[in-house]
mmCIF file of N, CA and C in Angstrom:
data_model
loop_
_atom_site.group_PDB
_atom_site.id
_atom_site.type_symbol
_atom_site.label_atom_id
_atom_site.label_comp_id
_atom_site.label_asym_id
_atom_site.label_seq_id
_atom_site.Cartn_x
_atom_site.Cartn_y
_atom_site.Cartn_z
ATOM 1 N N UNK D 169 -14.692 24.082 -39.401
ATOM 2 C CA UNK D 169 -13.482 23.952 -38.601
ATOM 3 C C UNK D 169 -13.392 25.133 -37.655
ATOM 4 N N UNK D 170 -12.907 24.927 -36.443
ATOM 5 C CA UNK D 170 -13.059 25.913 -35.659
ATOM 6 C C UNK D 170 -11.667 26.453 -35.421
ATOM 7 N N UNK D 171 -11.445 27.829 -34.584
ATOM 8 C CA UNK D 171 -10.472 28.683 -35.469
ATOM 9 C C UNK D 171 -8.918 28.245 -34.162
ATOM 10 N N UNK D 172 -8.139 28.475 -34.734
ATOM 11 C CA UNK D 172 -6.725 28.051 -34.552
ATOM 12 C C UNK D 172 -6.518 28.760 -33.097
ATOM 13 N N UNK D 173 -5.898 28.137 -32.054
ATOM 14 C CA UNK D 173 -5.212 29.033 -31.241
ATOM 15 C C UNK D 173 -4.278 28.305 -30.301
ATOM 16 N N UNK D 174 -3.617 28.945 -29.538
ATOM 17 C CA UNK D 174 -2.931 28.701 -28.932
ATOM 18 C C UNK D 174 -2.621 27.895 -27.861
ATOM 19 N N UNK D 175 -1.486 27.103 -27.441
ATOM 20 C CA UNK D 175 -1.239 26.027 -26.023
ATOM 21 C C UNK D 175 -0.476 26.488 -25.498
ATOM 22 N N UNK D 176 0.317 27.253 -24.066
ATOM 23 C CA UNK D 176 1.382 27.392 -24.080
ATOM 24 C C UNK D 176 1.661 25.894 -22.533
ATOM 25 N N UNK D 177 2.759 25.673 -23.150
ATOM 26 C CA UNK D 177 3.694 24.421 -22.547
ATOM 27 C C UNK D 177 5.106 23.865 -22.893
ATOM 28 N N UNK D 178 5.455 23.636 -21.907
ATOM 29 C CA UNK D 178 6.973 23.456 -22.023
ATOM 30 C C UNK D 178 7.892 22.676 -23.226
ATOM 31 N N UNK D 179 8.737 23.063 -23.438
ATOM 32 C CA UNK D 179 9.213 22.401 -24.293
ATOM 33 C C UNK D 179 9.514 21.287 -24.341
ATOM 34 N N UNK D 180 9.615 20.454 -23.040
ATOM 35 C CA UNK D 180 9.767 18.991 -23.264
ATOM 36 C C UNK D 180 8.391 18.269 -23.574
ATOM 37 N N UNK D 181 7.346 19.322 -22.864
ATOM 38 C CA UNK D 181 5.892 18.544 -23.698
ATOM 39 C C UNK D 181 5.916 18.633 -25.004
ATOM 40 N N UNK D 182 6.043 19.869 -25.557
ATOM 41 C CA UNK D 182 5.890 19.798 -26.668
ATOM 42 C C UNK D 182 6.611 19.366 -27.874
ATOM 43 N N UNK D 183 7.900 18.717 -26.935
ATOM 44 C CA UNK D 183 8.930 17.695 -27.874
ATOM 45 C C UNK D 183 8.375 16.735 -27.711
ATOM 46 N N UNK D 184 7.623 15.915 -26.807
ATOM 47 C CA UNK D 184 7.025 14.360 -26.661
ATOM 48 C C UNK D 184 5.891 14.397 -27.360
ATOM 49 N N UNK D 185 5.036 15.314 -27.358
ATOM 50 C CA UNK D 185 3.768 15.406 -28.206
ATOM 51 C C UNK D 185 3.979 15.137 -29.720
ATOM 52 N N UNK D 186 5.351 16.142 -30.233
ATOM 53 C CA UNK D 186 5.584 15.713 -31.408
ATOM 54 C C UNK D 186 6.259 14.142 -31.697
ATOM 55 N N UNK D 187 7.078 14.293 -30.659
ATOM 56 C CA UNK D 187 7.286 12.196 -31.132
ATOM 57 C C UNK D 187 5.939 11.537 -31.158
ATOM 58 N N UNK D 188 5.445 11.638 -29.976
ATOM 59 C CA UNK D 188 3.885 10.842 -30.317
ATOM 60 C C UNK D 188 3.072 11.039 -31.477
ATOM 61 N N UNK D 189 3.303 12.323 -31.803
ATOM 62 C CA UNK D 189 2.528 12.388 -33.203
ATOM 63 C C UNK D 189 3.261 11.871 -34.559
ATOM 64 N N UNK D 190 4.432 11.912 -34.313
ATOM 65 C CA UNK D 190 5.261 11.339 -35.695
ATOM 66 C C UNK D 190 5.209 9.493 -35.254
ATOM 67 N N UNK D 191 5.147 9.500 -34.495
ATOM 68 C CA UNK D 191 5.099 8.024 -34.215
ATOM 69 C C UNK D 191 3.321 7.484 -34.433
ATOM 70 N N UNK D 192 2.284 8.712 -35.051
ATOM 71 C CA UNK D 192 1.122 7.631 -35.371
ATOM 72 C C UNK D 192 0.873 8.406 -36.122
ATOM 73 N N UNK D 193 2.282 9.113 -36.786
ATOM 74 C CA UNK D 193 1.928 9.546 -38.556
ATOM 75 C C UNK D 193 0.967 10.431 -38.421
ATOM 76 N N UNK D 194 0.870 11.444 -37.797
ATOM 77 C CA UNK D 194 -0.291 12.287 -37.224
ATOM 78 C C UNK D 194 0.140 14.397 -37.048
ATOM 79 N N UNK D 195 -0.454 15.178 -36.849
ATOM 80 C CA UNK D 195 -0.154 16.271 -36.283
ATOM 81 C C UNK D 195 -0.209 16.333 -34.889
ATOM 82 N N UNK D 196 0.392 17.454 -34.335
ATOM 83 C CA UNK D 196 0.508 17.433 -32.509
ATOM 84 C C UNK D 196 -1.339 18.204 -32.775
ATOM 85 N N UNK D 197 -1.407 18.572 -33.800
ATOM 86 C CA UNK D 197 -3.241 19.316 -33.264
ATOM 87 C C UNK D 197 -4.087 18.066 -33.845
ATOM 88 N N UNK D 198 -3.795 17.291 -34.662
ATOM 89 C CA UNK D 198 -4.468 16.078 -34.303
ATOM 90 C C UNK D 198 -4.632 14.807 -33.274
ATOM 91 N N UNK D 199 -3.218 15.200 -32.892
ATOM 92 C CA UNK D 199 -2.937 14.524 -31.627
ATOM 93 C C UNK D 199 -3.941 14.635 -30.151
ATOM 94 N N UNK D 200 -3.737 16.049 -29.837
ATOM 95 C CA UNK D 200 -4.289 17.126 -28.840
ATOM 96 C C UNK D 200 -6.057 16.631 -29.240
ATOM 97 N N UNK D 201 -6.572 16.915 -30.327
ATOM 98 C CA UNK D 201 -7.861 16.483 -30.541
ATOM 99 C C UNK D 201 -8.221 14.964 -30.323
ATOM 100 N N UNK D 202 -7.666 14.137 -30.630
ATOM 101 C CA UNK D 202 -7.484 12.475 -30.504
ATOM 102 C C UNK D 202 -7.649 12.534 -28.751
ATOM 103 N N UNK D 203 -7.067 13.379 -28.012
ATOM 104 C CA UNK D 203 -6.946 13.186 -26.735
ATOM 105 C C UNK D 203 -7.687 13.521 -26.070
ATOM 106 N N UNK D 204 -8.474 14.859 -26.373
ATOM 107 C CA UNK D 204 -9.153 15.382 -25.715
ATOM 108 C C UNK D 204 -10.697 14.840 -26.541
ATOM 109 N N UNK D 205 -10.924 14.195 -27.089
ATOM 110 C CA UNK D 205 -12.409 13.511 -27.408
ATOM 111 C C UNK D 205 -12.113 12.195 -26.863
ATOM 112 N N UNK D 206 -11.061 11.266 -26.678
ATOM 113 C CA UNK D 206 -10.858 10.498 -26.025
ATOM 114 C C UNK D 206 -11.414 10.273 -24.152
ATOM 115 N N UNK D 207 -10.633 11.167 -23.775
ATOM 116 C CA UNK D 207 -11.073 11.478 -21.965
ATOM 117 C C UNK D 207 -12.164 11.957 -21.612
ATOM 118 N N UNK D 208 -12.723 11.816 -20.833
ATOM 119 C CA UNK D 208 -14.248 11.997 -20.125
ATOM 120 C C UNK D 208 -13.675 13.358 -19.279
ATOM 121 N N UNK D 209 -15.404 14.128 -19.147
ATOM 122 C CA UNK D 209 -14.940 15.084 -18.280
ATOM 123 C C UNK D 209 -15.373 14.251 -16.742
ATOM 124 N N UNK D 210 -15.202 14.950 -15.412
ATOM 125 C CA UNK D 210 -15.860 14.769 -14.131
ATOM 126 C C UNK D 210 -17.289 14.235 -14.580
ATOM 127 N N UNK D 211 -18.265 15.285 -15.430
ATOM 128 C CA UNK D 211 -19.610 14.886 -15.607
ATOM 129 C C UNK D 211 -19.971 13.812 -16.204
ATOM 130 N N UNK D 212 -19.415 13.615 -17.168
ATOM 131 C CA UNK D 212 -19.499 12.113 -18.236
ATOM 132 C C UNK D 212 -18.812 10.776 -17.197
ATOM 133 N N UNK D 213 -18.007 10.949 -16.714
ATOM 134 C CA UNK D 213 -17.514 9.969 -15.835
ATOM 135 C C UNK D 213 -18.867 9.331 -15.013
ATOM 136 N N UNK D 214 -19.212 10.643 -14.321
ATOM 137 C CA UNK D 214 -20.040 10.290 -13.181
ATOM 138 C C UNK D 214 -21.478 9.459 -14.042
ATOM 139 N N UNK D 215 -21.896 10.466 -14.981
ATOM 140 C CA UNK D 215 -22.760 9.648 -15.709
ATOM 141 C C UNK D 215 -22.849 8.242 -15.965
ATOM 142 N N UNK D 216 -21.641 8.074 -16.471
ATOM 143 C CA UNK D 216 -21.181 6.709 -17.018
ATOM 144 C C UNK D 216 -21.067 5.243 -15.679
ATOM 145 N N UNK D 217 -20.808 5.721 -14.553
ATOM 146 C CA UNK D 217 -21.132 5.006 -13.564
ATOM 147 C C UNK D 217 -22.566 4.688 -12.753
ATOM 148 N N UNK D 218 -23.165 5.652 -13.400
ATOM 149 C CA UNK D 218 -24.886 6.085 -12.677
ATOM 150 C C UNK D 218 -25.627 4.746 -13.813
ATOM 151 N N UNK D 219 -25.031 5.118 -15.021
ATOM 152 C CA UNK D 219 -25.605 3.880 -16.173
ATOM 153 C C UNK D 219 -24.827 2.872 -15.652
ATOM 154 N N UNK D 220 -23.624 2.629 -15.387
ATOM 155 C CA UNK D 220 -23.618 1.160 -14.761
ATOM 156 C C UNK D 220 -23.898 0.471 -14.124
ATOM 157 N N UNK D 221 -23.977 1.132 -12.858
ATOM 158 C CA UNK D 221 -24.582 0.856 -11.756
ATOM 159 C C UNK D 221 -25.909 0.291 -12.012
ATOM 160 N N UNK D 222 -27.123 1.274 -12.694
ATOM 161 C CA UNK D 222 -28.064 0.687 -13.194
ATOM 162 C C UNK D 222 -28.302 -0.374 -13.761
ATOM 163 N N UNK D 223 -27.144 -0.645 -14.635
ATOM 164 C CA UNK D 223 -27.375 -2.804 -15.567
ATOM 165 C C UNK D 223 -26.528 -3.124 -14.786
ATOM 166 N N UNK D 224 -25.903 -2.763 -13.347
ATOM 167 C CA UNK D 224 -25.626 -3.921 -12.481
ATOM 168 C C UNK D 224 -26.652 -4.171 -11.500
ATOM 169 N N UNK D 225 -27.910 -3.307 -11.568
ATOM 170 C CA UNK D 225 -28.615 -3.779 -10.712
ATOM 171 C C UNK D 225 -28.425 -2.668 -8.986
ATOM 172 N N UNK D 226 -27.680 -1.918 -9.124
ATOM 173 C CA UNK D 226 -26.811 -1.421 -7.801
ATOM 174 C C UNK D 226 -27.641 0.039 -8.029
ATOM 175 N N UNK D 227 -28.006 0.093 -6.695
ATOM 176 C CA UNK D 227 -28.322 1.505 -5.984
ATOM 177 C C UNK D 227 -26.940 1.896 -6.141
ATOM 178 N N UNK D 228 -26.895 3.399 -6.691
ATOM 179 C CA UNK D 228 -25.853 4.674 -7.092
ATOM 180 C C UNK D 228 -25.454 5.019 -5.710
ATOM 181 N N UNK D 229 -25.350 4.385 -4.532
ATOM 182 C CA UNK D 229 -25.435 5.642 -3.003
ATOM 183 C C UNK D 229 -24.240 5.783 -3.281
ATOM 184 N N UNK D 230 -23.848 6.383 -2.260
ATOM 185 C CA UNK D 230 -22.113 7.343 -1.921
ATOM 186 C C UNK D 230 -20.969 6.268 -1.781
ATOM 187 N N UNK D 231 -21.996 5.273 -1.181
ATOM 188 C CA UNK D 231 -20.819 3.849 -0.838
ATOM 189 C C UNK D 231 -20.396 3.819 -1.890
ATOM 190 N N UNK D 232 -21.283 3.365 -2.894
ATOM 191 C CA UNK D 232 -21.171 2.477 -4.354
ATOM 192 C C UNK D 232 -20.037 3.694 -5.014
ATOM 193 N N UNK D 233 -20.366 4.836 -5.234
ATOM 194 C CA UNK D 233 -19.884 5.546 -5.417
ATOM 195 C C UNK D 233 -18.320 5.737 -5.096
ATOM 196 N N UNK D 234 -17.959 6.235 -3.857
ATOM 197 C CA UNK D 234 -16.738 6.073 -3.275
ATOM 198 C C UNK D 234 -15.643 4.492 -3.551
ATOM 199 N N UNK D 235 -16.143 3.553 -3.404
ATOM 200 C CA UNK D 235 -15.688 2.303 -3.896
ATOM 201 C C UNK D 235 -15.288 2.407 -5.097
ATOM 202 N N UNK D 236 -16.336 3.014 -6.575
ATOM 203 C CA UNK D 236 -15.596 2.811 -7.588
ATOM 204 C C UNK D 236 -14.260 3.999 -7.898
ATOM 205 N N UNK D 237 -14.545 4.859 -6.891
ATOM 206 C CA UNK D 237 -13.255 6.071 -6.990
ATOM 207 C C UNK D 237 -12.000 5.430 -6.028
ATOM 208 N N UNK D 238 -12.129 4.267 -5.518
ATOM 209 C CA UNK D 238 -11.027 3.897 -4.562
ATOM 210 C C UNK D 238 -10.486 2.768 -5.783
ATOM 211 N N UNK D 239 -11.799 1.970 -6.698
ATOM 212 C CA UNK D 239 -10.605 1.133 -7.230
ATOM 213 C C UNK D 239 -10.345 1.853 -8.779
ATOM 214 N N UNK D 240 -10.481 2.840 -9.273
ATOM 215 C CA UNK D 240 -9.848 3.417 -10.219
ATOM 216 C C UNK D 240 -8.933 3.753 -9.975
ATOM 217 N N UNK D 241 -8.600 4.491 -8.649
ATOM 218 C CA UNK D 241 -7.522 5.169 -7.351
ATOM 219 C C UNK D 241 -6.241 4.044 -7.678
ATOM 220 N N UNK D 242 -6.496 3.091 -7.482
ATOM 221 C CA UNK D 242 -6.187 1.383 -7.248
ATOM 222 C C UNK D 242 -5.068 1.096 -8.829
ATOM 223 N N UNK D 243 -6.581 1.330 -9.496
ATOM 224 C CA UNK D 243 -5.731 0.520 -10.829
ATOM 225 C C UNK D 243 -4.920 1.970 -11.742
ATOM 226 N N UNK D 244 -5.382 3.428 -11.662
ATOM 227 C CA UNK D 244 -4.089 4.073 -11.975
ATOM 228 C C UNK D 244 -2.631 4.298 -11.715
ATOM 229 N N UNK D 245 -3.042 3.698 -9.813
ATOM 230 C CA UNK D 245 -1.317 3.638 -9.199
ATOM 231 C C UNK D 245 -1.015 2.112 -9.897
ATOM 232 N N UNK D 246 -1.462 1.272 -10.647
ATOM 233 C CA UNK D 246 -0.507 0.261 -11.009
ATOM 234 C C UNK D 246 -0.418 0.349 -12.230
ATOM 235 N N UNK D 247 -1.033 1.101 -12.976
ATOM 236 C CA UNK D 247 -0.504 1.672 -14.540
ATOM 237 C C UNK D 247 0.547 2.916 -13.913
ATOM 238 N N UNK D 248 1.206 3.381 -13.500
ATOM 239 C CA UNK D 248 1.954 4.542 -13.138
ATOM 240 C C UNK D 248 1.489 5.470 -12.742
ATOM 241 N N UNK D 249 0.005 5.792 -12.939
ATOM 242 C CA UNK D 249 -0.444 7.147 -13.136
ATOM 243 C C UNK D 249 -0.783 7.807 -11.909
ATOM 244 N N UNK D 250 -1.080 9.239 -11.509
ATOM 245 C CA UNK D 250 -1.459 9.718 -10.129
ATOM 246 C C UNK D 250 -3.134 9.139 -10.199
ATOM 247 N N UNK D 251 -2.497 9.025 -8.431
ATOM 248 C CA UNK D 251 -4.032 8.431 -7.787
ATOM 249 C C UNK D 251 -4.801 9.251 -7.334
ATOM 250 N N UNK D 252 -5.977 8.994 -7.642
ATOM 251 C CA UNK D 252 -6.889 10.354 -7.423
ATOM 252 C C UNK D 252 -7.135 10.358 -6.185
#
């Protein structure tokens, strides 16, 4: 186990973190871990499109590229989220 330390963030995060965590019966540092092995970094992202691209058959260029950052762009503004 690796060693304990610190988050600093506001208190309304860290009041929602704890509902989210009491709401899946969980700790806010199990929570925080659940989340952060969950999300991709920049590098794994990009990876992960270089392998798709590949079993779709699709040259990786900048086009292909840029397109899939316009419709992620796309489908986070209609889940709420900021558009990249």
């Amino acid at each position: 186990m690796s060693k304990p330390t610190s988050i600093k963030t506001s208190e309304d995060v860290r009041n929602r973190l704890r509902i989210l965590a009491d709401e899946r019966g969980t700790t806010i540092t199990e929570l925080l871990e659940e989340l952060a092995a969950r999300e991709l970094t920049e590098a794994e992202r990009e990876q992960r499109a270089v392998e798709a691209a590949r079993e779709l058959g699709l040259e990786y260029t900048e086009q292909v590229q840029q397109t899939g950052r316009d419709a992620w762009a796309r489908i986070r503004a209609h889940q709420g989220g900021a558009a990249a």
